[in-house]
mmCIF file of C-alpha atoms in Angstrom:
data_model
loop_
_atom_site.group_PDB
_atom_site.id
_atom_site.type_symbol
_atom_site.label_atom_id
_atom_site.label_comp_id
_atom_site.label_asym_id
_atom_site.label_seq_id
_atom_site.Cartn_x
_atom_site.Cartn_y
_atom_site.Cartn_z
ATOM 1 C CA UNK A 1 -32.817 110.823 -147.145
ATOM 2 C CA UNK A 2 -30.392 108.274 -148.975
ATOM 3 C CA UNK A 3 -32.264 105.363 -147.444
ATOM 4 C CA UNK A 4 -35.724 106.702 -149.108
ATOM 5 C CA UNK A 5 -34.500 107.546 -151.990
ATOM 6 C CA UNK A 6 -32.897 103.525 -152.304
ATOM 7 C CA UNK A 7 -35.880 102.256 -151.244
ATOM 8 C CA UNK A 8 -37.903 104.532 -153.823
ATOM 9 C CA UNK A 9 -35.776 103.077 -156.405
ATOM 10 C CA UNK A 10 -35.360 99.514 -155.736
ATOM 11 C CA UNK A 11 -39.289 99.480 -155.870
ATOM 12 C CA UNK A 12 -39.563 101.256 -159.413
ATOM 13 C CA UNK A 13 -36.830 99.546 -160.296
ATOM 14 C CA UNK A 14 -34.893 102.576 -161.301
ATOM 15 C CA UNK A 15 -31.530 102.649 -161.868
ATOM 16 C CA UNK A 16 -30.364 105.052 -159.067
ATOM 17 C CA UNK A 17 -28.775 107.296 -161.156
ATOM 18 C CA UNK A 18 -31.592 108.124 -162.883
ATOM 19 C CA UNK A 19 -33.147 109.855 -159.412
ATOM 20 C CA UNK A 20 -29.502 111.183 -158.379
ATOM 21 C CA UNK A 21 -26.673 113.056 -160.115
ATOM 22 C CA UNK A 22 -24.468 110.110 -159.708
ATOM 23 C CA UNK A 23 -22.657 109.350 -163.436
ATOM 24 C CA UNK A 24 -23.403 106.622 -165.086
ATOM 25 C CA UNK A 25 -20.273 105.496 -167.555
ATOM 26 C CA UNK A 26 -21.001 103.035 -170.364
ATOM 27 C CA UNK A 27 -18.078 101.470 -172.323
ATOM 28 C CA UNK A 28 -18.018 99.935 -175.558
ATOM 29 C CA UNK A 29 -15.159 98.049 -176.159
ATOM 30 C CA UNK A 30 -12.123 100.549 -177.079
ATOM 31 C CA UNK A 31 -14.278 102.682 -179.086
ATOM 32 C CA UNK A 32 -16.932 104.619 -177.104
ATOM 33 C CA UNK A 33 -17.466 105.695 -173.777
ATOM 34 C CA UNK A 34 -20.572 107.923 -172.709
ATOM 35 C CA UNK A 35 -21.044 109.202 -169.527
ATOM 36 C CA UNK A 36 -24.046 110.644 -167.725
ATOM 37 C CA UNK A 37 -24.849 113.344 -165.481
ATOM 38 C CA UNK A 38 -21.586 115.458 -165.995
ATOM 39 C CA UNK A 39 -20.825 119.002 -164.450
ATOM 40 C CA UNK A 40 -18.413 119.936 -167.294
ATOM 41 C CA UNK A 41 -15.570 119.397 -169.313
ATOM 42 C CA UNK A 42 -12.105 120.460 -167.507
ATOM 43 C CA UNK A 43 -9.526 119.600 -170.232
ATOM 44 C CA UNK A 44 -9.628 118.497 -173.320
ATOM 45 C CA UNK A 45 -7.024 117.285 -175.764
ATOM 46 C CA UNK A 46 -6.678 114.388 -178.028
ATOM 47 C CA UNK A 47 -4.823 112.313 -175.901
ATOM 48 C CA UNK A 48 -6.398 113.043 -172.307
ATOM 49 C CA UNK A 49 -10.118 114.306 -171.198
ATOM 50 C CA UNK A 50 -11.131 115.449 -167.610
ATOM 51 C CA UNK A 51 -14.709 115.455 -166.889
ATOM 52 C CA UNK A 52 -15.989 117.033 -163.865
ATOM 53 C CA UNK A 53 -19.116 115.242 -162.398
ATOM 54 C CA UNK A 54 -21.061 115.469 -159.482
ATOM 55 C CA UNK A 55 -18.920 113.122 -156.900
ATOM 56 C CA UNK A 56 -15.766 114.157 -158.236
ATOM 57 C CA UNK A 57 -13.418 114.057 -161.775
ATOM 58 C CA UNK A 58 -13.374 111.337 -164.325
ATOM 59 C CA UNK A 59 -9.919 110.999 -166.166
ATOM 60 C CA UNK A 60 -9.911 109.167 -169.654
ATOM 61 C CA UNK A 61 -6.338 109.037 -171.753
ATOM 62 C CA UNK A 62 -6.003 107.415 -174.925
ATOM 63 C CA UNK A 63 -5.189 107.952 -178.303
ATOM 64 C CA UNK A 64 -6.835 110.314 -180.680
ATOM 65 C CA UNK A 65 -9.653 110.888 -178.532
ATOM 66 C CA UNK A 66 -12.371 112.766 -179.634
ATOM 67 C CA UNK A 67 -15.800 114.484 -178.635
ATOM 68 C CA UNK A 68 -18.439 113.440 -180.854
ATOM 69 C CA UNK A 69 -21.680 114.621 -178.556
ATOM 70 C CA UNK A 70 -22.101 116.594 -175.547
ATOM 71 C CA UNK A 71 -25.312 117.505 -174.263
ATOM 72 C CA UNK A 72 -26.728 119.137 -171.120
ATOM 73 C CA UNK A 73 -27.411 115.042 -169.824
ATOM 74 C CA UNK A 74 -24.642 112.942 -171.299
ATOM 75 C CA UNK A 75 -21.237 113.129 -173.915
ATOM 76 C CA UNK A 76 -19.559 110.967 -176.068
ATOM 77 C CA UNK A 77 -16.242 110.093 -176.224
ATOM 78 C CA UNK A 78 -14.852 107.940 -179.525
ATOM 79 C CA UNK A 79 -11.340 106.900 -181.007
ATOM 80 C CA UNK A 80 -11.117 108.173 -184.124
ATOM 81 C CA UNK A 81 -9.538 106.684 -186.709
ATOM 82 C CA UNK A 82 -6.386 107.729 -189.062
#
């Protein structure tokens, strides 16, 4: 099945997690992260975030940390200013 569903992609030219529930993580300089296809949100405090996704956890630590946007597809994760 993971053979078809590559080849299915690489001739749509899909990204492949767009057909699987693989995350996708997108970083913007020290600012913003977003990441796609999440399970949930284990822990969340200002200075660490565990997100539970479909392959396993994604740990973020920082410093004032803070959800902006959390949908059913994708959240947001900024630095907020003081």
């Amino acid at each position: 099945m993971g053979r078809k569903l590559s080849k299915i992609t690489a001739f749509l030219e899909m990204p492949e997690e767009v057909m699987t529930d693989k995350p996708r993580t997108t970083i913007v300089g020290f600012e913003e992260l977003v990441i796609e296809n999440y399970k949930n949100i284990l822990e969340y405090d200002e200075i660490f975030i565990k997100v539970n996704t479909y392959i396993g956890v994604i740990n973020i630590s920082g410093v004032n940390l803070k959800l902006i946007q959390m949908n059913k597809d994708d959240i947001m994760v900024v630095r907020k200013n003081r």
